[in-house]
Coordinates of N, CA, C and O in Angstrom, one line a residue:
M1 N 0.9 -1.0 0.0 CA 0.1 0.2 0.1 C 0.8 1.3 0.1 O 1.8 1.3 0.8
A2 N 0.5 2.4 -0.7 CA 1.3 3.3 -1.1 C 0.9 4.6 0.2 O 0.2 4.5 0.9
R3 N 2.0 5.0 0.7 CA 1.9 6.0 1.5 C 1.1 7.3 1.3 O 1.3 7.7 0.3
D4 N 0.5 8.0 2.1 CA -0.3 8.9 1.9 C 0.8 10.4 2.5 O 0.7 10.2 3.6
Y5 N 1.3 11.0 1.8 CA 1.8 12.2 2.2 C 0.8 13.4 2.4 O 1.5 14.6 2.4
S6 N -0.1 13.2 2.1 CA -1.1 14.6 1.9 C -1.1 15.4 3.1 O -1.4 16.5 3.0
S7 N -0.9 15.1 4.1 CA -0.9 15.6 5.4 C 0.4 16.4 5.9 O 0.4 16.7 7.1
E8 N 1.2 15.5 5.0 CA 2.7 15.9 5.5 C 3.0 17.9 5.5 O 2.5 18.2 4.4
P9 N 3.7 18.0 6.2 CA 4.3 19.6 6.0 C 5.1 19.9 4.7 O 5.6 18.7 4.5
E10 N 5.0 20.9 4.3 CA 5.8 21.4 3.0 C 7.6 20.9 3.3 O 8.1 20.1 2.3
S11 N 8.1 21.4 4.1 CA 9.1 20.9 4.7 C 9.7 19.4 4.6 O 10.4 19.0 4.1
E12 N 8.5 18.7 5.0 CA 8.8 17.1 5.1 C 8.5 16.6 3.5 O 9.5 15.9 3.2
L13 N 7.9 17.2 2.8 CA 7.4 16.7 1.4 C 8.6 17.2 0.8 O 9.3 16.2 -0.3
I14 N 9.5 18.2 1.0 CA 10.6 18.6 0.1 C 11.6 17.7 0.5 O 12.5 17.0 -0.4
R15 N 12.0 17.4 1.9 CA 12.8 16.3 2.3 C 12.6 15.0 1.6 O 13.6 14.3 1.4
L16 N 11.7 14.6 1.7 CA 11.4 13.2 1.2 C 11.6 13.1 -0.3 O 11.9 12.0 -0.8
A17 N 11.0 14.3 -1.1 CA 11.4 14.4 -2.6 C 12.7 14.0 -3.1 O 12.9 14.0 -3.7
Q18 N 13.4 15.0 -2.1 CA 15.0 15.0 -2.3 C 15.6 13.6 -2.1 O 16.8 13.4 -2.5
E19 N 14.9 12.7 -1.2 CA 15.4 11.6 -1.0 C 14.9 10.3 -2.1 O 15.2 9.4 -2.2
G20 N 14.0 11.0 -2.9 CA 13.4 10.3 -4.2 C 12.2 9.6 -3.9 O 11.7 8.8 -4.8
E21 N 11.7 10.1 -2.9 CA 9.9 9.7 -2.8 C 8.9 10.6 -3.8 O 8.6 11.7 -3.5
R22 N 8.8 9.8 -4.6 CA 7.7 10.3 -5.7 C 6.4 10.7 -5.3 O 5.8 11.8 -5.8
G23 N 5.8 10.0 -4.5 CA 4.7 10.3 -4.0 C 4.6 11.9 -3.3 O 3.7 12.6 -3.4
A24 N 5.7 12.1 -2.4 CA 6.1 13.4 -2.0 C 5.9 14.5 -2.6 O 5.1 15.6 -2.5
F25 N 6.8 14.2 -3.7 CA 6.6 15.3 -5.0 C 5.5 15.6 -5.6 O 4.8 16.5 -5.9
D26 N 4.6 14.1 -5.7 CA 3.3 14.3 -6.3 C 2.2 15.1 -5.7 O 1.6 16.1 -6.0
V27 N 2.6 15.1 -4.3 CA 1.6 16.3 -3.5 C 2.2 17.4 -3.7 O 1.3 18.2 -3.7
L28 N 3.2 18.0 -3.6 CA 3.8 19.4 -4.1 C 3.1 19.9 -5.2 O 2.6 20.9 -5.3
V29 N 3.2 18.9 -6.4 CA 2.7 19.0 -7.8 C 1.2 19.8 -7.4 O 0.8 20.7 -8.0
E30 N 0.3 18.7 -6.6 CA -1.3 19.2 -6.3 C -1.2 20.6 -5.6 O -1.9 21.2 -6.0
R31 N -0.1 20.5 -5.0 CA -0.4 21.6 -4.2 C 0.1 23.0 -4.8 O -0.6 24.3 -4.6
Y32 N 0.6 22.9 -5.8 CA 1.1 24.1 -6.6 C 0.7 24.0 -8.2 O 1.0 25.3 -8.5
Q33 N -0.2 23.2 -8.5 CA -0.2 23.3 -10.1 C -1.2 24.3 -10.3 O -0.9 25.0 -11.3
K34 N -2.0 24.8 -9.6 CA -3.0 26.0 -10.2 C -2.2 27.3 -10.0 O -2.3 28.2 -10.8
R35 N -1.4 27.6 -9.0 CA -0.4 28.7 -9.0 C 0.3 28.6 -10.4 O 0.9 29.7 -10.8
V36 N 1.1 27.6 -10.3 CA 2.1 27.6 -11.3 C 1.5 27.7 -12.6 O 1.9 28.5 -13.5
Y37 N 0.4 27.1 -13.0 CA -0.4 27.3 -14.5 C -0.6 28.8 -14.5 O -0.6 29.3 -15.5
S38 N -1.2 29.6 -13.3 CA -1.5 30.8 -13.3 C -0.6 31.8 -13.9 O -0.6 32.6 -14.6
V39 N 0.9 31.4 -13.1 CA 1.9 32.4 -13.7 C 2.5 32.1 -15.2 O 2.5 32.7 -15.8
A40 N 2.2 30.7 -15.5 CA 2.5 30.3 -16.7 C 1.6 30.9 -18.1 O 1.9 31.9 -18.8
Y41 N 0.2 31.2 -17.7 CA -0.6 31.7 -18.2 C -0.6 33.0 -18.4 O -0.6 33.8 -19.5
G42 N -0.2 33.8 -17.4 CA 0.0 35.0 -17.2 C 1.1 35.6 -18.5 O 1.3 36.6 -18.8
M43 N 2.1 34.6 -18.7 CA 3.2 34.5 -19.5 C 3.1 34.7 -20.9 O 3.6 35.3 -21.7
V44 N 2.3 33.5 -21.2 CA 2.1 32.8 -22.5 C 1.0 33.5 -23.1 O 1.2 33.2 -24.2
N45 N -0.1 33.6 -22.4 CA -1.8 34.0 -22.3 C -2.0 33.0 -23.5 O -2.7 33.5 -24.8
D46 N -2.0 31.8 -23.4 CA -2.7 30.6 -24.1 C -2.6 29.6 -23.1 O -1.6 29.2 -22.8
S47 N -3.8 28.9 -23.0 CA -4.1 27.8 -22.0 C -3.1 26.5 -22.2 O -2.7 26.0 -21.8
E48 N -3.4 26.2 -23.8 CA -2.6 25.0 -24.0 C -0.9 25.1 -23.9 O -0.4 24.3 -23.3
H49 N -0.6 26.4 -24.1 CA 0.7 26.6 -24.1 C 1.1 26.5 -22.4 O 2.2 26.1 -22.1
A50 N 0.3 27.2 -21.9 CA 0.5 27.2 -20.2 C 0.8 25.8 -19.8 O 1.3 25.7 -18.7
L51 N -0.1 25.3 -20.1 CA -0.2 23.9 -19.9 C 1.1 23.2 -20.2 O 1.7 22.3 -19.2
D52 N 1.7 23.5 -21.3 CA 3.2 22.7 -21.6 C 3.9 23.5 -20.7 O 4.7 22.8 -20.1
V53 N 4.2 24.7 -20.5 CA 5.0 25.4 -19.5 C 4.8 24.7 -18.2 O 5.9 24.6 -17.5
T54 N 3.7 24.6 -17.7 CA 3.4 24.2 -16.5 C 4.2 22.9 -16.2 O 4.9 22.5 -15.2
Q55 N 3.9 21.8 -17.3 CA 4.5 20.4 -17.1 C 5.9 20.7 -17.4 O 6.7 20.1 -16.5
E56 N 6.8 21.4 -17.9 CA 7.8 21.8 -18.3 C 8.6 22.2 -16.9 O 9.6 21.6 -16.4
A57 N 8.0 22.9 -16.3 CA 8.1 23.8 -14.7 C 8.2 22.7 -13.9 O 9.4 22.3 -12.9
F58 N 7.5 21.8 -13.6 CA 7.3 20.8 -12.5 C 8.2 19.5 -13.2 O 8.9 18.9 -12.1
V59 N 8.7 19.2 -14.3 CA 9.6 18.4 -14.9 C 11.0 18.6 -14.2 O 11.8 18.1 -13.7
K60 N 11.4 20.1 -14.4 CA 12.5 20.7 -13.9 C 12.8 20.8 -12.9 O 13.7 20.3 -12.2
A61 N 11.6 21.2 -12.3 CA 11.6 21.0 -10.5 C 12.0 19.8 -10.0 O 12.7 19.6 -9.0
Y62 N 11.4 18.5 -10.3 CA 11.5 17.5 -9.9 C 13.3 16.9 -10.5 O 13.6 16.5 -9.4
Q63 N 13.5 17.1 -11.7 CA 14.9 16.8 -11.8 C 15.9 17.6 -10.8 O 16.9 17.2 -10.9
S64 N 15.7 18.7 -10.5 CA 16.5 19.6 -9.8 C 16.1 19.9 -8.3 O 16.8 20.6 -7.6
I65 N 15.2 19.2 -7.5 CA 14.6 19.3 -6.4 C 15.9 19.1 -5.3 O 16.2 19.4 -4.5
S66 N 16.8 18.1 -5.6 CA 18.0 17.7 -4.7 C 19.0 19.2 -4.4 O 19.7 19.6 -3.6
S67 N 18.6 20.2 -5.5 CA 19.5 21.5 -5.5 C 18.7 22.4 -4.5 O 19.2 23.7 -4.3
F68 N 17.7 22.1 -4.1 CA 16.6 23.2 -3.5 C 17.5 23.0 -2.0 O 17.0 22.1 -1.2
V69 N 17.9 24.3 -1.4 CA 18.6 24.4 -0.2 C 17.7 25.0 0.7 O 18.2 25.1 2.0
G70 N 16.6 25.4 0.5 CA 16.0 26.4 1.3 C 16.3 27.9 1.4 O 15.9 28.5 2.7
R71 N 17.6 28.5 1.1 CA 17.9 29.9 1.0 C 16.4 30.8 0.6 O 16.4 31.8 1.3
S72 N 15.3 30.4 -0.1 CA 14.3 31.2 -0.3 C 12.7 30.0 0.0 O 13.4 28.7 0.0
N73 N 11.9 30.6 0.0 CA 10.8 29.6 0.2 C 10.5 28.5 -1.0 O 11.1 28.8 -2.3
F74 N 9.8 27.5 -1.0 CA 9.7 26.5 -2.3 C 9.1 27.0 -3.2 O 9.2 27.1 -4.4
Y75 N 7.9 28.0 -2.8 CA 7.2 28.5 -3.6 C 8.0 29.6 -4.6 O 7.7 29.5 -5.6
T76 N 8.8 30.4 -3.9 CA 9.9 31.4 -4.7 C 10.5 30.5 -5.8 O 10.8 31.0 -6.8
W77 N 11.2 29.2 -5.4 CA 11.9 28.6 -6.1 C 11.4 28.2 -7.1 O 11.6 28.2 -8.4
L78 N 10.0 27.4 -7.2 CA 9.3 27.0 -8.2 C 8.6 28.1 -9.1 O 8.6 27.9 -10.2
Y79 N 8.4 29.3 -8.6 CA 8.1 30.5 -9.5 C 9.2 30.7 -10.4 O 8.7 31.0 -11.6
R80 N 10.5 30.9 -9.9 CA 11.6 30.9 -10.5 C 11.5 30.1 -11.8 O 11.8 30.5 -12.8
I81 N 11.5 28.9 -11.5 CA 11.8 27.6 -12.5 C 10.7 27.9 -13.5 O 10.8 28.0 -14.8
T82 N 9.4 28.1 -13.1 CA 8.3 28.4 -14.0 C 8.4 29.8 -14.9 O 8.2 29.5 -16.2
F83 N 8.9 30.9 -14.2 CA 9.1 32.0 -15.2 C 10.0 31.9 -16.0 O 10.0 32.3 -17.3
N84 N 11.3 31.0 -15.7 CA 12.1 30.8 -16.8 C 11.6 29.8 -18.0 O 11.9 29.9 -19.0
S85 N 10.9 28.6 -17.4 CA 10.1 27.9 -18.3 C 9.6 28.8 -19.4 O 9.7 28.7 -20.5
A86 N 8.6 29.9 -18.9 CA 8.0 30.4 -19.7 C 8.5 31.3 -20.7 O 8.2 31.5 -21.6
I87 N 9.6 32.0 -20.1 CA 10.7 32.8 -20.8 C 11.2 32.1 -22.2 O 11.2 32.5 -23.3
D88 N 11.6 30.8 -21.8 CA 12.1 29.7 -22.7 C 11.1 29.4 -24.0 O 11.7 29.6 -25.0
F89 N 10.1 29.4 -23.4 CA 8.9 29.1 -24.5 C 8.4 30.3 -25.0 O 8.7 30.0 -26.7
I90 N 8.7 31.4 -24.7 CA 8.3 32.7 -25.5 C 9.3 33.0 -26.6 O 9.2 33.3 -27.6
R91 N 10.6 32.6 -26.1 CA 11.8 32.6 -26.8 C 11.8 31.7 -28.3 O 11.9 32.1 -29.1
R92 N 11.3 30.6 -27.9 CA 11.2 29.5 -28.8 C 9.9 29.9 -29.9 O 10.3 29.5 -31.2
E93 N 8.9 30.3 -29.3 CA 7.8 30.7 -30.0 C 8.1 32.0 -31.1 O 7.8 32.0 -32.2
Q94 N 8.8 32.9 -30.3 CA 9.4 34.1 -31.2 C 10.0 33.6 -32.5 O 9.9 34.3 -33.4
R95 N 11.1 32.7 -32.0 CA 11.9 32.1 -33.3 C 10.9 31.5 -34.1 O 11.3 31.7 -35.6
D96 N 9.8 31.0 -33.8 CA 9.1 30.1 -34.5 C 8.2 31.1 -35.6 O 7.1 30.8 -36.5
K97 N 7.7 32.3 -34.9 CA 7.1 33.1 -35.2 C 5.5 32.8 -35.3 O 4.4 33.1 -36.4
S98 N 5.2 32.0 -34.4 CA 3.8 31.6 -34.0 C 3.0 31.8 -32.7 O 3.3 30.9 -32.0
V99 N 2.9 33.0 -32.7 CA 2.1 33.6 -31.3 C 0.4 33.4 -31.5 O 0.0 33.7 -32.4
S100 N -0.2 32.8 -30.5 CA -1.6 32.3 -30.4 C -2.2 33.2 -29.6 O -1.4 33.3 -28.2
Y101 N -3.2 33.7 -29.7 CA -4.1 34.6 -28.7 C -5.5 34.1 -28.3 O -6.6 34.7 -28.5
E102 N -5.1 32.8 -28.1 CA -6.8 32.5 -27.6 C -7.3 32.5 -26.2 O -6.2 32.5 -25.4
D103 N -8.3 32.4 -25.9 CA -8.7 32.4 -24.6 C -8.5 31.2 -23.6 O -8.9 30.1 -24.3
G104 N -7.9 31.6 -22.5 CA -7.9 30.4 -21.6 C -8.8 29.9 -21.1 O -9.8 30.3 -20.5
A105 N -8.8 28.4 -20.6 CA -9.6 27.7 -19.6 C -9.2 27.6 -18.4 O -8.2 27.4 -17.8
K106 N -10.4 27.7 -17.8 CA -10.1 27.3 -16.3 C -9.4 26.1 -16.0 O -10.3 25.4 -16.2
L107 N -8.8 25.7 -14.6 CA -8.4 24.6 -14.4 C -9.6 23.9 -13.3 O -9.8 22.7 -13.7
D108 N -10.6 24.7 -12.6 CA -11.4 24.5 -12.0 C -12.7 24.5 -12.9 O -13.3 25.2 -13.2
D109 N -13.0 23.1 -13.3 CA -14.1 22.9 -14.2 C -15.4 22.3 -13.6 O -16.1 21.0 -14.0
S110 N -15.9 22.5 -12.1 CA -16.6 21.8 -11.5 C -18.1 22.1 -11.9 O -18.4 23.2 -12.8
P111 N -18.9 21.3 -11.8 CA -20.4 21.4 -12.4 C -21.1 22.5 -11.9 O -21.0 22.6 -10.6
V112 N -21.7 22.9 -12.4 CA -22.5 24.1 -12.2 C -24.3 24.0 -12.5 O -24.4 23.5 -13.8
S113 N -25.1 24.3 -11.5 CA -26.6 24.2 -12.3 C -26.7 25.3 -13.2 O -26.3 26.3 -13.2
G114 N -27.7 24.8 -13.9 CA -28.1 26.2 -14.9 C -28.5 27.1 -14.3 O -28.3 28.3 -14.9
D115 N -29.4 27.3 -13.5 CA -29.9 28.7 -12.7 C -28.6 29.2 -12.2 O -28.4 30.6 -12.3
A116 N -27.7 28.7 -11.6 CA -26.7 29.2 -11.1 C -25.6 29.7 -12.1 O -24.9 30.8 -12.2
L117 N -25.2 29.0 -13.1 CA -24.4 29.8 -14.5 C -25.4 30.8 -15.2 O -24.5 31.7 -15.3
L118 N -26.6 30.8 -15.2 CA -27.3 32.2 -15.7 C -27.2 33.3 -14.7 O -26.9 34.2 -15.2
R119 N -27.1 33.2 -13.5 CA -27.0 34.3 -12.3 C -25.2 34.8 -12.8 O -25.1 35.8 -12.4
R120 N -24.3 33.9 -12.8 CA -23.4 34.4 -13.2 C -22.5 34.9 -14.5 O -21.8 35.6 -14.7
L121 N -23.8 34.6 -15.5 CA -23.3 35.2 -16.7 C -23.8 36.7 -16.6 O -24.5 37.2 -16.4
P122 N -22.5 37.6 -17.4 CA -23.1 39.0 -17.2 C -23.8 39.4 -18.3 O -23.8 38.2 -19.4
S123 N -24.3 40.5 -18.8 CA -25.0 40.7 -19.7 C -24.2 40.9 -21.0 O -22.8 40.9 -21.0
P124 N -24.8 40.5 -22.3 CA -23.8 40.3 -23.5 C -22.9 41.5 -23.5 O -21.8 41.8 -23.7
D125 N -23.5 43.0 -23.3 CA -22.8 44.3 -23.6 C -21.6 44.2 -22.7 O -20.6 44.8 -23.1
S126 N -21.8 43.7 -21.4 CA -20.9 44.1 -20.2 C -19.8 43.0 -20.9 O -18.4 43.0 -20.5
A127 N -20.3 41.8 -21.4 CA -19.0 40.7 -21.6 C -18.4 41.0 -22.3 O -17.2 40.7 -22.6
V128 N -19.0 41.5 -23.6 CA -18.3 42.1 -24.7 C -17.2 43.2 -24.4 O -16.1 43.2 -24.8
R129 N -17.6 44.2 -23.6 CA -16.6 45.2 -23.2 C -15.7 44.6 -21.9 O -14.7 45.0 -22.4
R130 N -16.0 43.7 -21.4 CA -14.9 43.3 -20.4 C -13.9 42.2 -21.3 O -12.5 42.5 -20.9
S131 N -14.5 41.6 -22.4 CA -13.4 40.9 -23.3 C -12.6 41.9 -23.8 O -11.2 41.8 -24.0
E132 N -13.2 43.0 -24.5 CA -12.2 43.9 -25.2 C -11.3 44.6 -24.5 O -9.7 44.7 -24.8
I133 N -11.8 44.8 -23.0 CA -10.7 45.3 -21.8 C -9.6 44.5 -21.4 O -8.4 44.5 -21.7
K134 N -9.8 43.0 -21.2 CA -8.8 42.3 -21.3 C -7.8 41.9 -22.5 O -6.7 41.7 -22.0
D135 N -8.6 41.8 -24.0 CA -7.7 41.6 -25.0 C -6.7 42.8 -24.9 O -5.7 42.8 -25.2
A136 N -7.2 44.1 -24.7 CA -6.3 45.2 -24.7 C -5.3 45.2 -23.8 O -4.1 45.7 -24.0
V137 N -5.6 44.7 -22.7 CA -4.8 44.7 -21.3 C -3.6 43.7 -21.6 O -2.5 43.9 -21.7
M138 N -3.9 42.5 -22.1 CA -3.1 41.2 -22.4 C -2.1 42.1 -23.4 O -1.1 41.3 -23.5
K139 N -2.9 42.4 -24.4 CA -1.8 42.9 -25.6 C -0.6 43.9 -25.3 O 0.2 43.9 -25.9
A140 N -1.2 45.0 -24.3 CA -0.4 45.8 -24.0 C 0.5 45.4 -23.2 O 1.8 45.5 -23.3
V141 N 0.4 44.5 -22.0 CA 1.2 43.5 -21.3 C 2.4 42.8 -22.2 O 3.6 42.8 -22.0
E142 N 1.7 42.3 -23.4 CA 2.8 41.6 -24.1 C 3.7 42.5 -24.5 O 5.0 42.0 -25.2
T143 N 3.6 43.9 -24.7 CA 4.4 44.7 -25.5 C 5.8 45.1 -24.3 O 6.7 45.8 -24.8
L144 N 5.2 44.6 -23.3 CA 6.5 45.3 -22.6 C 7.7 44.4 -22.2 O 7.6 42.9 -22.7
P145 N 9.0 44.8 -22.3 CA 10.2 44.0 -22.2 C 9.6 42.9 -21.0 O 9.3 43.3 -20.2
E146 N 10.7 41.7 -21.0 CA 10.5 40.7 -20.7 C 10.3 41.0 -19.0 O 9.6 40.2 -18.1
E147 N 11.3 41.6 -18.6 CA 11.7 41.9 -17.4 C 10.7 43.0 -16.5 O 10.1 42.4 -15.4
Q148 N 10.2 43.6 -17.2 CA 8.9 44.6 -16.6 C 7.6 43.7 -16.9 O 6.8 43.6 -16.1
R149 N 7.5 43.0 -17.8 CA 6.3 42.0 -18.1 C 6.2 41.1 -16.9 O 5.3 41.0 -15.9
A150 N 7.2 40.4 -16.5 CA 7.5 39.7 -15.5 C 7.0 40.1 -13.9 O 6.4 39.7 -13.2
A151 N 7.5 41.5 -13.7 CA 7.3 42.1 -12.6 C 5.7 42.5 -12.4 O 5.3 42.1 -11.4
I152 N 5.3 42.9 -13.3 CA 3.9 43.3 -13.4 C 3.1 42.6 -13.1 O 2.0 42.5 -12.4
L153 N 3.2 41.2 -13.7 CA 2.3 40.0 -13.7 C 2.8 39.5 -12.2 O 1.5 39.1 -11.5
L154 N 3.7 39.2 -12.0 CA 4.0 39.1 -10.5 C 3.4 39.6 -9.3 O 3.0 39.0 -8.2
R155 N 3.4 41.3 -9.4 CA 2.9 41.7 -8.6 C 1.2 41.9 -8.8 O 0.7 41.9 -7.6
E156 N 1.1 42.6 -10.0 CA -0.5 42.7 -10.0 C -1.5 41.4 -10.1 O -2.4 41.5 -9.6
V157 N -0.8 40.3 -10.5 CA -2.0 39.4 -11.0 C -1.6 38.2 -9.7 O -2.6 37.7 -9.2
H158 N -0.3 37.8 -9.6 CA 0.0 36.7 -8.5 C 0.2 37.4 -7.2 O 0.3 36.8 -6.2
G159 N 0.2 38.8 -7.0 CA 0.2 39.5 -5.3 C 1.4 39.2 -4.7 O 1.2 39.2 -3.5
L160 N 2.5 38.9 -5.6 CA 4.1 38.6 -4.7 C 4.3 40.1 -4.0 O 4.0 41.2 -4.6
S161 N 5.5 40.3 -2.9 CA 5.8 41.1 -2.6 C 6.9 41.5 -3.3 O 7.2 40.7 -4.2
Y162 N 7.4 43.0 -3.1 CA 8.5 43.3 -3.8 C 9.7 42.3 -3.7 O 10.5 41.8 -4.7
K163 N 9.9 41.9 -2.2 CA 11.0 40.8 -2.0 C 11.1 39.4 -2.6 O 11.8 39.2 -3.2
E164 N 9.4 38.9 -2.5 CA 9.3 38.0 -3.2 C 9.7 38.0 -4.7 O 10.5 36.9 -5.5
I165 N 9.2 39.1 -5.5 CA 9.7 39.0 -6.7 C 11.0 39.6 -7.2 O 11.6 38.7 -8.2
A166 N 12.0 40.0 -6.1 CA 13.3 40.2 -6.5 C 14.0 38.8 -6.3 O 14.9 38.5 -6.8
D167 N 13.4 38.1 -5.3 CA 13.9 36.3 -5.3 C 13.5 35.9 -6.5 O 14.5 35.1 -7.3
V168 N 12.4 35.8 -7.2 CA 12.1 35.2 -8.3 C 12.7 35.6 -9.3 O 13.6 35.0 -10.4
L169 N 13.2 37.1 -9.7 CA 13.6 37.7 -10.6 C 15.5 37.7 -10.6 O 16.0 38.3 -11.5
K170 N 15.6 37.7 -9.4 CA 17.0 37.4 -9.1 C 17.8 38.8 -9.4 O 18.6 38.9 -10.0
C171 N 17.0 39.7 -8.6 CA 17.6 41.2 -8.9 C 17.1 41.8 -7.4 O 16.4 41.4 -6.5
S172 N 17.5 43.2 -7.6 CA 17.4 43.7 -6.1 C 15.8 44.3 -6.0 O 15.1 44.4 -7.1
K173 N 15.4 44.9 -4.8 CA 14.2 45.0 -4.5 C 14.0 46.6 -5.2 O 12.7 46.7 -5.8
G174 N 14.9 47.1 -5.3 CA 15.0 48.5 -6.0 C 14.6 48.5 -7.6 O 14.1 49.2 -8.1
T175 N 15.5 47.2 -8.0 CA 15.2 47.2 -9.6 C 13.6 46.6 -9.8 O 13.4 47.2 -10.6
V176 N 13.0 46.0 -8.9 CA 12.0 45.4 -9.1 C 11.0 46.7 -9.0 O 10.1 46.9 -9.8
M177 N 11.3 47.6 -8.1 CA 10.4 48.8 -7.9 C 10.5 49.6 -9.2 O 9.1 50.2 -9.8
S178 N 11.8 49.7 -9.9 CA 12.0 50.7 -11.1 C 11.1 49.7 -12.2 O 10.4 50.2 -13.0
R179 N 11.4 48.3 -12.4 CA 10.6 47.8 -13.1 C 9.1 47.8 -13.2 O 8.6 47.9 -14.4
L180 N 8.8 48.2 -12.2 CA 7.1 48.1 -12.1 C 6.7 49.3 -12.3 O 5.8 49.8 -13.0
H181 N 7.7 50.5 -12.0 CA 7.2 52.1 -12.3 C 7.3 52.3 -13.9 O 6.3 52.9 -14.2
Y182 N 8.4 51.6 -14.4 CA 8.2 51.7 -15.9 C 7.2 51.0 -16.6 O 6.5 51.4 -17.6
A183 N 6.8 50.0 -16.0 CA 5.7 49.1 -16.8 C 4.3 49.7 -16.5 O 3.6 50.0 -17.4
R184 N 4.1 50.2 -15.4 CA 3.1 50.9 -15.3 C 2.8 52.2 -15.9 O 1.7 52.5 -16.5
H185 N 3.9 52.9 -16.1 CA 4.0 53.8 -16.9 C 3.6 53.8 -18.3 O 2.8 54.3 -18.9
K186 N 4.4 52.7 -18.7 CA 4.1 52.1 -20.0 C 2.7 51.9 -20.5 O 1.8 52.4 -21.5
L187 N 2.2 51.0 -19.5 CA 0.6 50.5 -19.6 C -0.2 51.6 -19.6 O -1.2 51.5 -20.1
Q188 N 0.1 52.7 -18.6 CA -1.0 53.8 -18.5 C -0.9 54.3 -19.6 O -2.3 55.0 -20.5
K189 N 0.2 54.6 -20.6 CA -0.1 55.1 -21.9 C -0.9 54.7 -23.0 O -1.2 55.0 -23.6
L190 N -0.5 53.1 -22.9 CA -1.2 52.4 -23.8 C -2.4 52.1 -23.7 O -3.2 51.9 -24.6
L191 N -2.9 52.3 -22.4 CA -4.4 51.8 -22.1 C -5.1 53.1 -21.8 O -6.4 53.0 -21.2
K192 N -4.5 54.3 -22.1 CA -5.2 55.6 -21.4 C -6.7 55.9 -22.3 O -7.5 56.4 -21.5
D193 N -6.9 55.4 -23.4 CA -8.4 55.4 -23.9 C -9.5 54.4 -23.3 O -10.5 54.6 -23.5
L194 N -8.9 53.7 -22.7 CA -9.8 52.6 -22.1 C -10.4 53.2 -20.6 O -11.4 52.7 -20.3

């Protein structure tokens, strides 16, 4: 019978994963897969590609779990791997000149009753407007340099602190603040008509 790792604290799961316990790493994947997917999607803006980046990030994390020494928290370490995987993917896509702009699907596809679904649906006008705004914002974010794009997504979408962003991007807190300042300034200019 396989051991149940689901109630283990993160530090124990990491230690066990470093010792080769696949089940422990699987629990870490379960705990972080939605967040990793969210980071990937924020970077590549495509649900299928975000799934590929997510898978690549977890494979890389599994292969290098023994190098995790705990100088930062596990989440920050995993974020960095995901960020790098997304940047690698973007660079490969730019070389291939094939960027996709399709809407992403949510990971949580739990069933919803018909009445509940109708109450959740926005009016057609507001849905169209929200879609237009989302598209304009994502296109504007895509025009930012990689470092600024990463900083703005990590701060505004994922809610990381300046210190956490600095850890993920391997730069100083001041550099993070500068990148955010310039990214916000550029986005304001690009989106002023909205």
